[in-house]
Short mmCIF file of C-alpha atoms and ligand atoms in Angstrom, two decimals:
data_model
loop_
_atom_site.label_atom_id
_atom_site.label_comp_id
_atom_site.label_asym_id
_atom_site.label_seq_id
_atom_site.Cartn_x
_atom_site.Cartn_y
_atom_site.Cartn_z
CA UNK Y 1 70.89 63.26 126.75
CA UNK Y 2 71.72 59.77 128.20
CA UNK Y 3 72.42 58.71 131.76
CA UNK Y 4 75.37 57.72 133.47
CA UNK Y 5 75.14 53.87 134.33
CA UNK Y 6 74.60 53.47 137.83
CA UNK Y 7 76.73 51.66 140.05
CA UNK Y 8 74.27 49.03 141.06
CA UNK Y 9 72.14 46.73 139.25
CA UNK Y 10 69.22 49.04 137.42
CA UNK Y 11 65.83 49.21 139.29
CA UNK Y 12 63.53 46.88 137.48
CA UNK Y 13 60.51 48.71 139.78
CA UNK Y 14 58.62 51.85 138.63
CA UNK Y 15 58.65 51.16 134.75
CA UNK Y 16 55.22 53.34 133.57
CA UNK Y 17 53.32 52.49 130.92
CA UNK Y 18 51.25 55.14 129.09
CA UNK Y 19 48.25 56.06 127.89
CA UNK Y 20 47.30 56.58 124.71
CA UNK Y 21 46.81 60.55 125.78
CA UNK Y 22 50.20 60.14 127.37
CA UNK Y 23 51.62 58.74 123.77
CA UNK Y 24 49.84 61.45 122.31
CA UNK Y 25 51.44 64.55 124.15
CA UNK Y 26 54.87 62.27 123.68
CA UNK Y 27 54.40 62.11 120.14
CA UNK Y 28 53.85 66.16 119.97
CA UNK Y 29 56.93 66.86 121.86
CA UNK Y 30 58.50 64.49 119.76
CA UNK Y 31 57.49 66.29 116.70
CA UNK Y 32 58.69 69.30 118.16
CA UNK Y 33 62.06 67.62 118.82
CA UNK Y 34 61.99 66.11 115.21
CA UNK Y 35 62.17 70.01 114.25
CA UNK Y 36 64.46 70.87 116.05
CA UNK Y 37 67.03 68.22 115.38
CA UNK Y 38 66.38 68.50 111.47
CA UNK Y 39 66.71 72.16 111.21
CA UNK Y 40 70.13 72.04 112.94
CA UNK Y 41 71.54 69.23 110.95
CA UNK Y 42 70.20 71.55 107.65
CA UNK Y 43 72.33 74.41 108.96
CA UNK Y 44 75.81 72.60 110.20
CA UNK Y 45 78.50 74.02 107.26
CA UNK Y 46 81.59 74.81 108.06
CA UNK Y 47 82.50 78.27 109.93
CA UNK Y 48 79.01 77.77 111.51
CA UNK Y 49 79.43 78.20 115.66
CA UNK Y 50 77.98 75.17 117.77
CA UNK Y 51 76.22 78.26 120.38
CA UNK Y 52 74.41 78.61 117.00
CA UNK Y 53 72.85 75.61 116.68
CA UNK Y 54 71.72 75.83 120.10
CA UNK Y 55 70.12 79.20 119.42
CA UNK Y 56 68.44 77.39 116.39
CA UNK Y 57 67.28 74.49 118.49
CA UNK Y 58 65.80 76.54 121.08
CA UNK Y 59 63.61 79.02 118.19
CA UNK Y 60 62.15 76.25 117.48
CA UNK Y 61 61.09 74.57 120.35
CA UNK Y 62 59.81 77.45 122.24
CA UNK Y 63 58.03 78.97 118.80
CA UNK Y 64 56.21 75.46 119.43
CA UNK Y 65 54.87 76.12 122.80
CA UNK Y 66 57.27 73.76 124.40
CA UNK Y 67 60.48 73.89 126.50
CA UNK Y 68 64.01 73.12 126.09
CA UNK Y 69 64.24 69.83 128.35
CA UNK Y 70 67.67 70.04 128.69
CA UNK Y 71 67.91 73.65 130.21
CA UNK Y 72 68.62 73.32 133.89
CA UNK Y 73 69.05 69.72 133.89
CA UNK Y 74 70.94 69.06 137.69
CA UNK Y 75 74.72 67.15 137.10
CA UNK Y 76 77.45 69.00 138.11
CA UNK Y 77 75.91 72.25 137.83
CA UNK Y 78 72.16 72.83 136.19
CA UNK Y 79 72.72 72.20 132.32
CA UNK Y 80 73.35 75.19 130.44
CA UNK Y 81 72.11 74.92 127.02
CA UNK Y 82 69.14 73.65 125.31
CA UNK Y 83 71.46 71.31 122.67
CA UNK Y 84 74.18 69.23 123.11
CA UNK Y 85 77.04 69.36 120.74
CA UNK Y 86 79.90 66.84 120.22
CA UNK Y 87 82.16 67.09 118.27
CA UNK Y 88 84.91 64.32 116.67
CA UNK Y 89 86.12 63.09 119.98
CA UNK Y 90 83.35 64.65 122.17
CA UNK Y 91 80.85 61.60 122.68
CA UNK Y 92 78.05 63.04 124.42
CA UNK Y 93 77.24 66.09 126.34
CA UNK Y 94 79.29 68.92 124.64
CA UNK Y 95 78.44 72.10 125.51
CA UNK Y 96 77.76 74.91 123.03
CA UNK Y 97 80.08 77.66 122.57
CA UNK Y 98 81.60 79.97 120.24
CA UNK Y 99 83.75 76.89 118.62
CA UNK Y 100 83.31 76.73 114.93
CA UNK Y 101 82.92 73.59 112.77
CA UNK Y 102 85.08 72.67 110.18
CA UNK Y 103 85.57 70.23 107.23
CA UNK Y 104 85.14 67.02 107.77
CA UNK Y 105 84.26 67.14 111.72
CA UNK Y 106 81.87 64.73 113.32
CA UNK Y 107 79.27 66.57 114.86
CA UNK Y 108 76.67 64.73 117.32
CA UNK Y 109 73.61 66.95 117.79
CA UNK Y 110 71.65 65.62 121.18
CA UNK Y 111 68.14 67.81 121.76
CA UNK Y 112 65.18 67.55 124.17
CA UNK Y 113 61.64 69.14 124.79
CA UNK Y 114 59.42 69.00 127.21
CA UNK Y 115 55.57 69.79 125.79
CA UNK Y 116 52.33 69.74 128.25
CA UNK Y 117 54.75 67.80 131.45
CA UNK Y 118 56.17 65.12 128.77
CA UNK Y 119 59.32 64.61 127.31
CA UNK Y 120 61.18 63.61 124.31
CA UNK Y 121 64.70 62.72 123.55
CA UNK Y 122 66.84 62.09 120.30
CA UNK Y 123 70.50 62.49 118.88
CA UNK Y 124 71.95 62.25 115.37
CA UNK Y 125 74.94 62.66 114.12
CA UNK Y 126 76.02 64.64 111.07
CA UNK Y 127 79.65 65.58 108.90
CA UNK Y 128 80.39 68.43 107.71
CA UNK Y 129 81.55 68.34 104.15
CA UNK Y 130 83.42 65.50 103.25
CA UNK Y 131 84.21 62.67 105.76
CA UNK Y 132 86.68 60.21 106.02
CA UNK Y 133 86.11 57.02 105.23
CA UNK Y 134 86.21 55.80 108.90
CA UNK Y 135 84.06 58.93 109.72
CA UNK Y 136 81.32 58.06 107.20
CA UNK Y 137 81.39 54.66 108.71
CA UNK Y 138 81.34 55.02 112.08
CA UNK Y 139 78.17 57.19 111.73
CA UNK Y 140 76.58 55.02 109.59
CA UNK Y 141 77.35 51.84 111.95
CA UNK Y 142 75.71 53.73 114.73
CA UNK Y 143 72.58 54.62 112.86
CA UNK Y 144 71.83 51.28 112.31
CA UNK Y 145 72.69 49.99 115.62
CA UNK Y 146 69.63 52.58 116.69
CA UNK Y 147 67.18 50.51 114.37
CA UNK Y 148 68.23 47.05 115.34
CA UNK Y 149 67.58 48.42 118.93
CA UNK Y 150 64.12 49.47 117.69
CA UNK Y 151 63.40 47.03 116.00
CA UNK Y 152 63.33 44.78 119.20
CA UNK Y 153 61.36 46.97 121.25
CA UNK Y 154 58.28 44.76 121.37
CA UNK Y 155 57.03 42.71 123.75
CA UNK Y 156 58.11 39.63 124.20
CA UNK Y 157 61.53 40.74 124.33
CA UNK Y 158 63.59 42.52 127.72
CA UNK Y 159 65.94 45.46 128.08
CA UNK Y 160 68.80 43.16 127.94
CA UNK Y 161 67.61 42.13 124.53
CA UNK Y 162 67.77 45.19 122.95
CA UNK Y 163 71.01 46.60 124.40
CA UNK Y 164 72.70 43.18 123.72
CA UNK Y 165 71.56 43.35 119.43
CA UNK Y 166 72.78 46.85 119.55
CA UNK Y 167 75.87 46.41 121.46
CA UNK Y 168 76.62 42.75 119.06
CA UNK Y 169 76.10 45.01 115.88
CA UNK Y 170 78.53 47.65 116.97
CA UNK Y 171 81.20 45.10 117.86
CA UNK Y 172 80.33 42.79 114.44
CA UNK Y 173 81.52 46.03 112.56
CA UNK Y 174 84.80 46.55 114.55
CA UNK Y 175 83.47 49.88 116.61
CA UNK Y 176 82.91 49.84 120.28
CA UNK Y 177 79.27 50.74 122.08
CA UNK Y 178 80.10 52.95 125.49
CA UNK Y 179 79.74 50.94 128.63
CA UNK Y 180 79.68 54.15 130.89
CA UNK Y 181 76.30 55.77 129.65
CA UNK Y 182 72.81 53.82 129.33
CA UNK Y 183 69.90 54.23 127.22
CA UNK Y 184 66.94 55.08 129.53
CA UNK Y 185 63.38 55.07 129.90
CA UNK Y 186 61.26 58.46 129.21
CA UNK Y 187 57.91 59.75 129.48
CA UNK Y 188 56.67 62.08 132.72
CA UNK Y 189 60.62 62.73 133.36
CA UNK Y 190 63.46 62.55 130.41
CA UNK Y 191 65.38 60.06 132.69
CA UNK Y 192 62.81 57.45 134.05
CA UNK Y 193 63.07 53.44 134.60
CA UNK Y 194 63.85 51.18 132.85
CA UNK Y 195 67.88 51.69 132.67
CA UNK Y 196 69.02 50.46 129.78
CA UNK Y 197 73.22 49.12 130.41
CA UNK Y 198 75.23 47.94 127.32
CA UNK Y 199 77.25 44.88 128.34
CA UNK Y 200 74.43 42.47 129.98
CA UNK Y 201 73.33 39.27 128.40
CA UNK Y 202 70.44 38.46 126.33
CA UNK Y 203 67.40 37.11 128.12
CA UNK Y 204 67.92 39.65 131.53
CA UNK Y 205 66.48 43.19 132.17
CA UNK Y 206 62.93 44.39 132.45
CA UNK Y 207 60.27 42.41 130.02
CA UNK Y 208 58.98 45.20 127.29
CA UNK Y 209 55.10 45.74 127.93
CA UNK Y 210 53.13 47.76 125.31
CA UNK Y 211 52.89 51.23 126.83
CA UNK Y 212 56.59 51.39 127.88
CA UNK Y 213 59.07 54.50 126.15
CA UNK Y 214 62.28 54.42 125.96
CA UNK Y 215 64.90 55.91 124.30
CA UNK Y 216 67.31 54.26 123.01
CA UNK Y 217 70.65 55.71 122.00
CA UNK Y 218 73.66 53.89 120.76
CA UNK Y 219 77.05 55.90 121.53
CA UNK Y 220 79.89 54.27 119.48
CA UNK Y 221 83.20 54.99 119.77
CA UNK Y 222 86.49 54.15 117.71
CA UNK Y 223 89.21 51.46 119.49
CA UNK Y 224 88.14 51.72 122.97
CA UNK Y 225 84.88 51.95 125.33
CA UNK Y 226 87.07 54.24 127.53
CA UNK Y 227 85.45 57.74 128.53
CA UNK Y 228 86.70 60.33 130.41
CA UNK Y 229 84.65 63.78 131.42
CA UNK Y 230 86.19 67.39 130.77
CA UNK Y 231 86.99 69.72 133.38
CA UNK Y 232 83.85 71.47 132.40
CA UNK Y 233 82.43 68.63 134.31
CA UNK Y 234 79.73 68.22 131.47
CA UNK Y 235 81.81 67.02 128.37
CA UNK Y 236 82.04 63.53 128.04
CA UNK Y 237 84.99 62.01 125.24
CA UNK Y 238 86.36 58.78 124.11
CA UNK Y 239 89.71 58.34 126.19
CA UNK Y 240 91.97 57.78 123.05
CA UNK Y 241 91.14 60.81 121.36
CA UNK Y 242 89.19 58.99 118.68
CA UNK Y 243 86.18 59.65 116.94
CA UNK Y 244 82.42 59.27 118.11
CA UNK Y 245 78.62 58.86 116.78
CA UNK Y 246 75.25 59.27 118.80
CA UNK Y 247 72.15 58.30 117.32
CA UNK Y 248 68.92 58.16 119.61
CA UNK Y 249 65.05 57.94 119.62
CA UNK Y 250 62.70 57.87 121.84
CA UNK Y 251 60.72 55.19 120.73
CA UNK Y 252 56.76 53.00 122.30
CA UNK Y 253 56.32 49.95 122.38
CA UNK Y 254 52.85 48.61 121.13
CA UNK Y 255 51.20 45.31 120.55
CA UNK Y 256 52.62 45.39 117.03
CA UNK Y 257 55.38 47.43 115.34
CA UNK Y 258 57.15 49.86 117.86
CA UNK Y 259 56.10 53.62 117.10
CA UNK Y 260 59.30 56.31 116.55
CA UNK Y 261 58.37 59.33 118.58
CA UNK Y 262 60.84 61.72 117.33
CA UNK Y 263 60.77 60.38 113.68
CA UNK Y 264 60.07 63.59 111.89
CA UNK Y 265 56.81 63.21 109.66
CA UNK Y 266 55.56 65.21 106.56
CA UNK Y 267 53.84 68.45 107.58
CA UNK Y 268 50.40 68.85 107.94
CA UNK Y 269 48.95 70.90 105.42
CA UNK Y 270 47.27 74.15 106.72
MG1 MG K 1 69.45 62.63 124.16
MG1 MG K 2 68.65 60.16 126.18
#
């Protein structure tokens, strides 16, 4: 789930670093998440409802011991769901229902748990069946915006950094990163400092530390950065009517290489 940028300059106070038993309980949920997220992108086909992948989604997680972070979360009303789905033109925070996918949609799967009081957050995007060109693109261009963005997160470089590389990628290969939604810090709440704004310059923002989680998640759109919110008050699209990709991790930063929370690893063996 991402955050809606705030109308004043982000907070650079209150950014937590962890422990390593923090990182460890992060790195559970975000196994948990990892599960989640892969087992819905293995069922989307076509004729397959989106309230289905939701169901899916929350199997898993609570067959883990853990909780569906997104369930209750306040906006307009507490969140409904434990997924997001988006779908072509839907950006971010679609909600689940008895709409069916079909050849060729876009389909942006967003997914949180919360396991022993911490939290982690990621998004992919999938297609169903064949894509367009553009389509196949688009998600592809957003994917590796994510990992530029990750690649940064060391110390030594800011917030502003990071959200600049992503935002430069995106724009080298003619899409458009959303200005209205930020990538976010995460840890003892899903949406913690630092905020992480698209259009700000290289060089500003809050300095990475080792310790610090964030998640990161690039939300690319085709044409325009122009969103506008449904009148379910939840579901957020591109203003043109054009397609959309969301890729997101939540992601620490160490002394060396930054660590992928939510990258799903090989099963242990029993
Ligand atoms: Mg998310
Ligand atoms: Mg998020």
């Amino acid at each position: 789930m991402s955050r809606l940028r705030p109308p004043a300059a982000p907070r650079r106070a209150g950014v937590e670093r962890k422990s390593a038993r923090e990182l460890d309980l992060m790195r559970q949920a975000g196994q948990i998440n990892a599960e989640a997220l892969a087992e819905m992108a293995a069922a989307v086909r076509p004729g397959l409802t989106t309230q289905a992948l939701d169901t899916l989604a929350e199997k898993v997680i609570v067959g883990r011991g853990a909780q569906p972070a997104f369930k209750g979360y306040p906006g307009p009303y507490p969140y409904p769901f434990t997924v997001t789905v988006s779908v072509n033109d839907e950006l971010v925070h679609g909600l689940p229902g008895k709409r069916e996918l079909r050849e060729g949609d876009v389909v942006s799967l967003d997914c949180g748990t919360r396991y022993q009081g911490f939290y982690a957050d990621a998004a992919l995007t999938v297609g169903v069946g064949t894509l367009s060109p553009l389509a196949a693109r688009l998600i592809e261009i957003t994917e590796q915006s994510l990992y530029v963005g990750i690649r940064l997160a060391r110390p030594g470089q800011r917030t502003g950094d990071v959200a600049a590389a992503m935002q430069q990628y995106v724009e080298d290969h003619g899409f458009c990163m959303v200005r209205d939604y930020t990538s976010h810090g995460i840890g003892r709440q899903m949406h913690e400092d630092p905020e992480i704004c698209y259009y700000v310059r290289p060089g500003t923002g809050t300095p990475l530390r080792p310790g610090m989680t964030l998640a990161l998640e690039p939300m690319v759109l085709v044409g325009t950065a122009d969103t506008r919110v449904r009148p379910d008050q939840w579901t957020v699209v591109s203003a043109n009517g054009s397609l959309t990709a969301h890729f997101e991790h939540t992601v620490a930063v160490t002394e060396g290489e930054p660590e992928i929370l939510t990258q799903r690893r090989a099963k242990n063996k029993p």
